[in-house]
Each structure stands twice: as structure tokens, then as C-alpha cells.
Amino acid sequence: SVDGEGKKRNNDVSHFFTTDPLAGNDRLAQYQSKYVLQGPDEDIRDLWRFLRSCRPKVIVACGSVASWALTGEDRIGDGAGRVTTTKAVVAPVIVTYHPAFALHRNDERAASLIAQHFAKARGLLVQQVEEERELAVPF
């Protein structure tokens, strides 16, 4: 699609969604008031299957699409950096902005926030590894 400045956007995901509930999967959370089309909705199920097979300890959802696919929340806003959950796996999810958000805007504040959110994820991961070590059999 083309943005307001006439530039082509290659990251537009709107063609995967519809306003018609009969053409979309009404069992998935809506993304910006639209239903994910049947067909691409299988990709969400594949993502969840993949996560279940990998059993991650922490997940960082970069951008609104990733946040929506994992948590059902389609906006980041004030929720950036929060720790939440997903039905896909038992692992904390930290929602942050997509790195391209900071790069395209040349926004140091957004880049700093994203770095803080990854540091938070690292802290959670280190904490989990230490807890697992403590629970391990010492011999």
C-alpha cells in the first residue's frame, strides 16, 4: 500500500485482514477492528505450534502485529515494556515497538525504550535460569 506521503510501504499487513466476519476467523482477536482472513489465520496457529515446540523462557513481541498475534492486543502505546502473557505458551511476553519504528523516525527515545525492553527480557531470562539452577539436583 501507499502511505500518506505517497511512499510505498512493504510492511503493510492489511491485505491479511477483512471487515467481513464471514470471511475472517472470528475466534481470533481482531486486529485494528478487522478479522484475520481464513488462510493466513493458519500462520497464527503455526506460530503457536512453533512456540510450544521451542518452549521459550521469555518472548519479546516487537510491534503491534507481533503483540496481536501473541496476546490479542493490537496497540502498543502505554503498554510498551509491560510483561504480559500469551495463551500460546507459559512464558512472559514483553511488548515493545518494532525496531523499524525507531529507525524510520530516527527516534533516539524510541530506540532507548526498545533497548530497555530487551534488557528487561534479559533480566527475566537470567532470573529464570538462576531459579532453575537452584532447583537442580546438586549431585
PDB file of N, CA and C in Angstrom, residues 39-129:
ATOM      1  N   GLY A  39      -7.144 -18.656   6.045  1.00  0.00           N
ATOM      2  CA  GLY A  39      -5.978 -18.940   5.203  1.00  0.00           C
ATOM      3  C   GLY A  39      -4.754 -18.425   5.933  1.00  0.00           C
ATOM      4  N   PRO A  40      -4.591 -17.088   5.989  1.00  0.00           N
ATOM      5  CA  PRO A  40      -3.496 -16.556   6.804  1.00  0.00           C
ATOM      6  C   PRO A  40      -3.659 -16.863   8.296  1.00  0.00           C
ATOM      7  N   ASP A  41      -4.885 -17.146   8.741  1.00  0.00           N
ATOM      8  CA  ASP A  41      -5.061 -17.469  10.154  1.00  0.00           C
ATOM      9  C   ASP A  41      -4.300 -18.746  10.525  1.00  0.00           C
ATOM     10  N   GLU A  42      -4.032 -19.600   9.560  1.00  0.00           N
ATOM     11  CA  GLU A  42      -3.239 -20.807   9.803  1.00  0.00           C
ATOM     12  C   GLU A  42      -1.815 -20.442  10.231  1.00  0.00           C
ATOM     13  N   ASP A  43      -1.320 -19.317   9.744  1.00  0.00           N
ATOM     14  CA  ASP A  43       0.024 -18.878  10.130  1.00  0.00           C
ATOM     15  C   ASP A  43       0.104 -18.581  11.625  1.00  0.00           C
ATOM     16  N   ILE A  44      -0.972 -18.063  12.187  1.00  0.00           N
ATOM     17  CA  ILE A  44      -1.005 -17.805  13.630  1.00  0.00           C
ATOM     18  C   ILE A  44      -0.956 -19.132  14.377  1.00  0.00           C
ATOM     19  N   ARG A  45      -1.722 -20.102  13.914  1.00  0.00           N
ATOM     20  CA  ARG A  45      -1.679 -21.434  14.553  1.00  0.00           C
ATOM     21  C   ARG A  45      -0.291 -22.042  14.419  1.00  0.00           C
ATOM     22  N   ASP A  46       0.362 -21.876  13.252  1.00  0.00           N
ATOM     23  CA  ASP A  46       1.732 -22.380  13.068  1.00  0.00           C
ATOM     24  C   ASP A  46       2.694 -21.706  14.045  1.00  0.00           C
ATOM     25  N   LEU A  47       2.524 -20.409  14.231  1.00  0.00           N
ATOM     26  CA  LEU A  47       3.377 -19.687  15.188  1.00  0.00           C
ATOM     27  C   LEU A  47       3.209 -20.267  16.581  1.00  0.00           C
ATOM     28  N   TRP A  48       1.975 -20.478  16.998  1.00  0.00           N
ATOM     29  CA  TRP A  48       1.729 -21.018  18.330  1.00  0.00           C
ATOM     30  C   TRP A  48       2.300 -22.430  18.463  1.00  0.00           C
ATOM     31  N   ARG A  49       2.155 -23.255  17.419  1.00  0.00           N
ATOM     32  CA  ARG A  49       2.734 -24.612  17.454  1.00  0.00           C
ATOM     33  C   ARG A  49       4.252 -24.541  17.588  1.00  0.00           C
ATOM     34  N   PHE A  50       4.858 -23.646  16.826  1.00  0.00           N
ATOM     35  CA  PHE A  50       6.311 -23.473  16.879  1.00  0.00           C
ATOM     36  C   PHE A  50       6.747 -23.062  18.287  1.00  0.00           C
ATOM     37  N   LEU A  51       6.056 -22.105  18.867  1.00  0.00           N
ATOM     38  CA  LEU A  51       6.415 -21.662  20.217  1.00  0.00           C
ATOM     39  C   LEU A  51       6.256 -22.788  21.230  1.00  0.00           C
ATOM     40  N   ARG A  52       5.212 -23.567  21.089  1.00  0.00           N
ATOM     41  CA  ARG A  52       5.018 -24.695  22.019  1.00  0.00           C
ATOM     42  C   ARG A  52       6.146 -25.714  21.889  1.00  0.00           C
ATOM     43  N   SER A  53       6.632 -25.920  20.663  1.00  0.00           N
ATOM     44  CA  SER A  53       7.726 -26.884  20.467  1.00  0.00           C
ATOM     45  C   SER A  53       9.053 -26.338  20.992  1.00  0.00           C
ATOM     46  N   CYS A  54       9.243 -25.026  20.929  1.00  0.00           N
ATOM     47  CA  CYS A  54      10.502 -24.413  21.392  1.00  0.00           C
ATOM     48  C   CYS A  54      10.508 -24.160  22.894  1.00  0.00           C
ATOM     49  N   ARG A  55       9.338 -23.970  23.463  1.00  0.00           N
ATOM     50  CA  ARG A  55       9.189 -23.649  24.884  1.00  0.00           C
ATOM     51  C   ARG A  55      10.113 -22.519  25.332  1.00  0.00           C
ATOM     52  N   PRO A  56       9.939 -21.326  24.781  1.00  0.00           N
ATOM     53  CA  PRO A  56      10.809 -20.209  25.172  1.00  0.00           C
ATOM     54  C   PRO A  56      10.598 -19.823  26.627  1.00  0.00           C
ATOM     55  N   LYS A  57      11.627 -19.266  27.213  1.00  0.00           N
ATOM     56  CA  LYS A  57      11.545 -18.803  28.600  1.00  0.00           C
ATOM     57  C   LYS A  57      11.012 -17.375  28.666  1.00  0.00           C
ATOM     58  N   VAL A  58      11.275 -16.573  27.639  1.00  0.00           N
ATOM     59  CA  VAL A  58      10.816 -15.193  27.541  1.00  0.00           C
ATOM     60  C   VAL A  58      10.590 -14.891  26.063  1.00  0.00           C
ATOM     61  N   ILE A  59       9.565 -14.096  25.766  1.00  0.00           N
ATOM     62  CA  ILE A  59       9.281 -13.690  24.396  1.00  0.00           C
ATOM     63  C   ILE A  59       9.229 -12.167  24.346  1.00  0.00           C
ATOM     64  N   VAL A  60       9.877 -11.580  23.350  1.00  0.00           N
ATOM     65  CA  VAL A  60       9.754 -10.145  23.098  1.00  0.00           C
ATOM     66  C   VAL A  60       8.936  -9.985  21.825  1.00  0.00           C
ATOM     67  N   ALA A  61       7.777  -9.361  21.952  1.00  0.00           N
ATOM     68  CA  ALA A  61       6.899  -9.119  20.810  1.00  0.00           C
ATOM     69  C   ALA A  61       7.212  -7.726  20.273  1.00  0.00           C
ATOM     70  N   CYS A  62       7.852  -7.682  19.104  1.00  0.00           N
ATOM     71  CA  CYS A  62       8.271  -6.409  18.510  1.00  0.00           C
ATOM     72  C   CYS A  62       7.228  -5.913  17.518  1.00  0.00           C
ATOM     73  N   GLY A  63       6.456  -4.932  17.927  1.00  0.00           N
ATOM     74  CA  GLY A  63       5.473  -4.328  17.050  1.00  0.00           C
ATOM     75  C   GLY A  63       4.055  -4.776  17.349  1.00  0.00           C
ATOM     76  N   SER A  64       3.109  -4.039  16.781  1.00  0.00           N
ATOM     77  CA  SER A  64       1.701  -4.306  17.080  1.00  0.00           C
ATOM     78  C   SER A  64       1.210  -5.624  16.506  1.00  0.00           C
ATOM     79  N   VAL A  65       1.743  -6.036  15.348  1.00  0.00           N
ATOM     80  CA  VAL A  65       1.303  -7.307  14.765  1.00  0.00           C
ATOM     81  C   VAL A  65       1.769  -8.474  15.636  1.00  0.00           C
ATOM     82  N   ALA A  66       3.020  -8.428  16.081  1.00  0.00           N
ATOM     83  CA  ALA A  66       3.533  -9.489  16.958  1.00  0.00           C
ATOM     84  C   ALA A  66       2.780  -9.506  18.279  1.00  0.00           C
ATOM     85  N   SER A  67       2.520  -8.331  18.815  1.00  0.00           N
ATOM     86  CA  SER A  67       1.754  -8.254  20.058  1.00  0.00           C
ATOM     87  C   SER A  67       0.367  -8.852  19.868  1.00  0.00           C
ATOM     88  N   TRP A  68      -0.294  -8.478  18.773  1.00  0.00           N
ATOM     89  CA  TRP A  68      -1.625  -9.010  18.499  1.00  0.00           C
ATOM     90  C   TRP A  68      -1.599 -10.526  18.343  1.00  0.00           C
ATOM     91  N   ALA A  69      -0.629 -11.051  17.587  1.00  0.00           N
ATOM     92  CA  ALA A  69      -0.571 -12.489  17.324  1.00  0.00           C
ATOM     93  C   ALA A  69      -0.344 -13.289  18.609  1.00  0.00           C
ATOM     94  N   LEU A  70       0.350 -12.700  19.563  1.00  0.00           N
ATOM     95  CA  LEU A  70       0.661 -13.422  20.796  1.00  0.00           C
ATOM     96  C   LEU A  70      -0.317 -13.139  21.930  1.00  0.00           C
ATOM     97  N   THR A  71      -0.779 -11.900  22.037  1.00  0.00           N
ATOM     98  CA  THR A  71      -1.573 -11.526  23.203  1.00  0.00           C
ATOM     99  C   THR A  71      -3.004 -11.121  22.881  1.00  0.00           C
ATOM    100  N   GLY A  72      -3.279 -10.832  21.599  1.00  0.00           N
ATOM    101  CA  GLY A  72      -4.600 -10.339  21.227  1.00  0.00           C
ATOM    102  C   GLY A  72      -4.713  -8.833  21.327  1.00  0.00           C
ATOM    103  N   GLU A  73      -3.696  -8.169  21.853  1.00  0.00           N
ATOM    104  CA  GLU A  73      -3.683  -6.704  21.951  1.00  0.00           C
ATOM    105  C   GLU A  73      -3.066  -6.137  20.687  1.00  0.00           C
ATOM    106  N   ASP A  74      -3.774  -5.213  20.023  1.00  0.00           N
ATOM    107  CA  ASP A  74      -3.292  -4.710  18.739  1.00  0.00           C
ATOM    108  C   ASP A  74      -2.709  -3.303  18.795  1.00  0.00           C
ATOM    109  N   ARG A  75      -2.528  -2.780  19.958  1.00  0.00           N
ATOM    110  CA  ARG A  75      -1.918  -1.455  20.123  1.00  0.00           C
ATOM    111  C   ARG A  75      -0.822  -1.573  21.173  1.00  0.00           C
ATOM    112  N   ILE A  76       0.222  -0.789  21.010  1.00  0.00           N
ATOM    113  CA  ILE A  76       1.319  -0.836  21.978  1.00  0.00           C
ATOM    114  C   ILE A  76       1.171   0.315  22.967  1.00  0.00           C
ATOM    115  N   GLY A  77       1.317   1.537  22.509  1.00  0.00           N
ATOM    116  CA  GLY A  77       1.117   2.731  23.341  1.00  0.00           C
ATOM    117  C   GLY A  77       1.720   2.624  24.719  1.00  0.00           C
ATOM    118  N   ASP A  78       0.883   2.869  25.733  1.00  0.00           N
ATOM    119  CA  ASP A  78       1.350   2.861  27.117  1.00  0.00           C
ATOM    120  C   ASP A  78       1.740   1.467  27.601  1.00  0.00           C
ATOM    121  N   GLY A  79       1.373   0.435  26.844  1.00  0.00           N
ATOM    122  CA  GLY A  79       1.691  -0.930  27.241  1.00  0.00           C
ATOM    123  C   GLY A  79       3.106  -1.359  26.891  1.00  0.00           C
ATOM    124  N   ALA A  80       3.834  -0.509  26.199  1.00  0.00           N
ATOM    125  CA  ALA A  80       5.207  -0.861  25.812  1.00  0.00           C
ATOM    126  C   ALA A  80       6.039  -1.147  27.050  1.00  0.00           C
ATOM    127  N   GLY A  81       6.733  -2.266  27.012  1.00  0.00           N
ATOM    128  CA  GLY A  81       7.599  -2.661  28.121  1.00  0.00           C
ATOM    129  C   GLY A  81       6.917  -3.459  29.212  1.00  0.00           C
ATOM    130  N   ARG A  82       5.618  -3.587  29.118  1.00  0.00           N
ATOM    131  CA  ARG A  82       4.920  -4.350  30.163  1.00  0.00           C
ATOM    132  C   ARG A  82       5.159  -5.845  29.959  1.00  0.00           C
ATOM    133  N   VAL A  83       5.061  -6.562  31.039  1.00  0.00           N
ATOM    134  CA  VAL A  83       5.164  -8.019  30.968  1.00  0.00           C
ATOM    135  C   VAL A  83       3.749  -8.555  30.983  1.00  0.00           C
ATOM    136  N   THR A  84       3.432  -9.378  30.000  1.00  0.00           N
ATOM    137  CA  THR A  84       2.102  -9.945  29.885  1.00  0.00           C
ATOM    138  C   THR A  84       2.239 -11.431  29.565  1.00  0.00           C
ATOM    139  N   THR A  85       1.150 -12.056  29.205  1.00  0.00           N
ATOM    140  CA  THR A  85       1.176 -13.489  28.918  1.00  0.00           C
ATOM    141  C   THR A  85       0.557 -13.764  27.557  1.00  0.00           C
ATOM    142  N   THR A  86       0.715 -14.981  27.117  1.00  0.00           N
ATOM    143  CA  THR A  86       0.101 -15.458  25.891  1.00  0.00           C
ATOM    144  C   THR A  86      -0.507 -16.826  26.177  1.00  0.00           C
ATOM    145  N   LYS A  87      -1.547 -17.144  25.438  1.00  0.00           N
ATOM    146  CA  LYS A  87      -2.141 -18.475  25.564  1.00  0.00           C
ATOM    147  C   LYS A  87      -1.308 -19.513  24.812  1.00  0.00           C
ATOM    148  N   ALA A  88      -0.368 -19.043  23.990  1.00  0.00           N
ATOM    149  CA  ALA A  88       0.438 -19.954  23.177  1.00  0.00           C
ATOM    150  C   ALA A  88       1.335 -20.832  24.041  1.00  0.00           C
ATOM    151  N   VAL A  89       1.996 -20.240  25.022  1.00  0.00           N
ATOM    152  CA  VAL A  89       2.923 -20.968  25.884  1.00  0.00           C
ATOM    153  C   VAL A  89       2.935 -20.315  27.260  1.00  0.00           C
ATOM    154  N   VAL A  90       3.525 -21.018  28.214  1.00  0.00           N
ATOM    155  CA  VAL A  90       3.719 -20.435  29.534  1.00  0.00           C
ATOM    156  C   VAL A  90       5.080 -19.751  29.520  1.00  0.00           C
ATOM    157  N   ALA A  91       5.080 -18.474  29.161  1.00  0.00           N
ATOM    158  CA  ALA A  91       6.302 -17.667  29.130  1.00  0.00           C
ATOM    159  C   ALA A  91       5.881 -16.212  29.198  1.00  0.00           C
ATOM    160  N   PRO A  92       6.651 -15.409  29.916  1.00  0.00           N
ATOM    161  CA  PRO A  92       6.324 -13.984  29.923  1.00  0.00           C
ATOM    162  C   PRO A  92       6.568 -13.374  28.542  1.00  0.00           C
ATOM    163  N   VAL A  93       5.720 -12.421  28.187  1.00  0.00           N
ATOM    164  CA  VAL A  93       5.844 -11.709  26.921  1.00  0.00           C
ATOM    165  C   VAL A  93       6.053 -10.236  27.241  1.00  0.00           C
ATOM    166  N   ILE A  94       7.088  -9.661  26.655  1.00  0.00           N
ATOM    167  CA  ILE A  94       7.317  -8.228  26.783  1.00  0.00           C
ATOM    168  C   ILE A  94       7.003  -7.615  25.429  1.00  0.00           C
ATOM    169  N   VAL A  95       6.092  -6.671  25.433  1.00  0.00           N
ATOM    170  CA  VAL A  95       5.673  -5.999  24.209  1.00  0.00           C
ATOM    171  C   VAL A  95       6.504  -4.731  24.043  1.00  0.00           C
ATOM    172  N   THR A  96       7.047  -4.548  22.856  1.00  0.00           N
ATOM    173  CA  THR A  96       7.813  -3.340  22.564  1.00  0.00           C
ATOM    174  C   THR A  96       7.531  -2.886  21.144  1.00  0.00           C
ATOM    175  N   TYR A  97       8.078  -1.739  20.814  1.00  0.00           N
ATOM    176  CA  TYR A  97       7.933  -1.225  19.464  1.00  0.00           C
ATOM    177  C   TYR A  97       8.813  -2.028  18.516  1.00  0.00           C
ATOM    178  N   HIS A  98       8.420  -2.085  17.263  1.00  0.00           N
ATOM    179  CA  HIS A  98       9.272  -2.720  16.268  1.00  0.00           C
ATOM    180  C   HIS A  98      10.495  -1.825  16.074  1.00  0.00           C
ATOM    181  N   PRO A  99      11.700  -2.397  15.989  1.00  0.00           N
ATOM    182  CA  PRO A  99      12.900  -1.561  15.812  1.00  0.00           C
ATOM    183  C   PRO A  99      12.817  -0.610  14.615  1.00  0.00           C
ATOM    184  N   ALA A 100      12.102  -1.001  13.564  1.00  0.00           N
ATOM    185  CA  ALA A 100      11.958  -0.118  12.405  1.00  0.00           C
ATOM    186  C   ALA A 100      11.228   1.176  12.774  1.00  0.00           C
ATOM    187  N   PHE A 101      10.399   1.128  13.797  1.00  0.00           N
ATOM    188  CA  PHE A 101       9.686   2.312  14.271  1.00  0.00           C
ATOM    189  C   PHE A 101      10.683   3.393  14.650  1.00  0.00           C
ATOM    190  N   ALA A 102      11.711   3.025  15.394  1.00  0.00           N
ATOM    191  CA  ALA A 102      12.741   3.985  15.810  1.00  0.00           C
ATOM    192  C   ALA A 102      13.650   4.363  14.649  1.00  0.00           C
ATOM    193  N   LEU A 103      13.995   3.390  13.816  1.00  0.00           N
ATOM    194  CA  LEU A 103      14.910   3.662  12.705  1.00  0.00           C
ATOM    195  C   LEU A 103      14.309   4.615  11.677  1.00  0.00           C
ATOM    196  N   HIS A 104      13.082   4.365  11.263  1.00  0.00           N
ATOM    197  CA  HIS A 104      12.457   5.196  10.237  1.00  0.00           C
ATOM    198  C   HIS A 104      12.206   6.620  10.716  1.00  0.00           C
ATOM    199  N   ARG A 105      11.997   6.764  12.009  1.00  0.00           N
ATOM    200  CA  ARG A 105      11.731   8.092  12.565  1.00  0.00           C
ATOM    201  C   ARG A 105      13.011   8.748  13.097  1.00  0.00           C
ATOM    202  N   ASN A 106      14.106   7.979  13.095  1.00  0.00           N
ATOM    203  CA  ASN A 106      15.363   8.446  13.686  1.00  0.00           C
ATOM    204  C   ASN A 106      15.100   8.947  15.109  1.00  0.00           C
ATOM    205  N   ASP A 107      14.404   8.114  15.868  1.00  0.00           N
ATOM    206  CA  ASP A 107      13.898   8.480  17.183  1.00  0.00           C
ATOM    207  C   ASP A 107      14.750   7.818  18.273  1.00  0.00           C
ATOM    208  N   GLU A 108      15.633   8.605  18.881  1.00  0.00           N
ATOM    209  CA  GLU A 108      16.519   8.086  19.924  1.00  0.00           C
ATOM    210  C   GLU A 108      15.743   7.621  21.156  1.00  0.00           C
ATOM    211  N   ARG A 109      14.672   8.329  21.489  1.00  0.00           N
ATOM    212  CA  ARG A 109      13.877   7.943  22.661  1.00  0.00           C
ATOM    213  C   ARG A 109      13.250   6.563  22.452  1.00  0.00           C
ATOM    214  N   ALA A 110      12.682   6.335  21.268  1.00  0.00           N
ATOM    215  CA  ALA A 110      12.079   5.030  20.969  1.00  0.00           C
ATOM    216  C   ALA A 110      13.152   3.946  20.964  1.00  0.00           C
ATOM    217  N   ALA A 111      14.314   4.234  20.387  1.00  0.00           N
ATOM    218  CA  ALA A 111      15.410   3.248  20.370  1.00  0.00           C
ATOM    219  C   ALA A 111      15.839   2.911  21.793  1.00  0.00           C
ATOM    220  N   SER A 112      15.905   3.921  22.649  1.00  0.00           N
ATOM    221  CA  SER A 112      16.281   3.695  24.053  1.00  0.00           C
ATOM    222  C   SER A 112      15.239   2.839  24.768  1.00  0.00           C
ATOM    223  N   LEU A 113      13.967   3.110  24.507  1.00  0.00           N
ATOM    224  CA  LEU A 113      12.896   2.304  25.115  1.00  0.00           C
ATOM    225  C   LEU A 113      12.983   0.846  24.670  1.00  0.00           C
ATOM    226  N   ILE A 114      13.206   0.637  23.384  1.00  0.00           N
ATOM    227  CA  ILE A 114      13.317  -0.727  22.869  1.00  0.00           C
ATOM    228  C   ILE A 114      14.483  -1.442  23.546  1.00  0.00           C
ATOM    229  N   ALA A 115      15.622  -0.755  23.672  1.00  0.00           N
ATOM    230  CA  ALA A 115      16.788  -1.342  24.348  1.00  0.00           C
ATOM    231  C   ALA A 115      16.463  -1.678  25.799  1.00  0.00           C
ATOM    232  N   GLN A 116      15.724  -0.801  26.482  1.00  0.00           N
ATOM    233  CA  GLN A 116      15.316  -1.068  27.868  1.00  0.00           C
ATOM    234  C   GLN A 116      14.422  -2.294  27.952  1.00  0.00           C
ATOM    235  N   HIS A 117      13.546  -2.443  26.977  1.00  0.00           N
ATOM    236  CA  HIS A 117      12.628  -3.589  26.987  1.00  0.00           C
ATOM    237  C   HIS A 117      13.387  -4.899  26.763  1.00  0.00           C
ATOM    238  N   PHE A 118      14.381  -4.876  25.882  1.00  0.00           N
ATOM    239  CA  PHE A 118      15.208  -6.074  25.686  1.00  0.00           C
ATOM    240  C   PHE A 118      16.035  -6.370  26.931  1.00  0.00           C
ATOM    241  N   ALA A 119      16.522  -5.334  27.602  1.00  0.00           N
ATOM    242  CA  ALA A 119      17.266  -5.528  28.851  1.00  0.00           C
ATOM    243  C   ALA A 119      16.356  -6.147  29.913  1.00  0.00           C
ATOM    244  N   LYS A 120      15.106  -5.706  29.939  1.00  0.00           N
ATOM    245  CA  LYS A 120      14.133  -6.276  30.871  1.00  0.00           C
ATOM    246  C   LYS A 120      13.926  -7.766  30.580  1.00  0.00           C
ATOM    247  N   ALA A 121      13.818  -8.101  29.285  1.00  0.00           N
ATOM    248  CA  ALA A 121      13.659  -9.503  28.881  1.00  0.00           C
ATOM    249  C   ALA A 121      14.878 -10.314  29.303  1.00  0.00           C
ATOM    250  N   ARG A 122      16.066  -9.748  29.109  1.00  0.00           N
ATOM    251  CA  ARG A 122      17.293 -10.438  29.517  1.00  0.00           C
ATOM    252  C   ARG A 122      17.283 -10.677  31.029  1.00  0.00           C
ATOM    253  N   GLY A 123      16.856  -9.674  31.786  1.00  0.00           N
ATOM    254  CA  GLY A 123      16.772  -9.820  33.240  1.00  0.00           C
ATOM    255  C   GLY A 123      15.831 -10.939  33.647  1.00  0.00           C
ATOM    256  N   LEU A 124      14.686 -11.028  32.984  1.00  0.00           N
ATOM    257  CA  LEU A 124      13.747 -12.120  33.264  1.00  0.00           C
ATOM    258  C   LEU A 124      14.351 -13.472  32.937  1.00  0.00           C
ATOM    259  N   LEU A 125      15.067 -13.530  31.824  1.00  0.00           N
ATOM    260  CA  LEU A 125      15.713 -14.777  31.410  1.00  0.00           C
ATOM    261  C   LEU A 125      16.778 -15.196  32.406  1.00  0.00           C
ATOM    262  N   VAL A 126      17.612 -14.272  32.815  1.00  0.00           N
ATOM    263  CA  VAL A 126      18.664 -14.572  33.797  1.00  0.00           C
ATOM    264  C   VAL A 126      18.040 -15.046  35.104  1.00  0.00           C
ATOM    265  N   GLN A 127      16.975 -14.379  35.525  1.00  0.00           N
ATOM    266  CA  GLN A 127      16.281 -14.773  36.755  1.00  0.00           C
ATOM    267  C   GLN A 127      15.748 -16.196  36.646  1.00  0.00           C
ATOM    268  N   GLN A 128      15.143 -16.541  35.522  1.00  0.00           N
ATOM    269  CA  GLN A 128      14.605 -17.890  35.347  1.00  0.00           C
ATOM    270  C   GLN A 128      15.713 -18.937  35.342  1.00  0.00           C
ATOM    271  N   VAL A 129      16.816 -18.652  34.682  1.00  0.00           N
ATOM    272  CA  VAL A 129      17.935 -19.596  34.635  1.00  0.00           C
ATOM    273  C   VAL A 129      18.494 -19.811  36.044  1.00  0.00           C
TER     274      VAL A 129
END
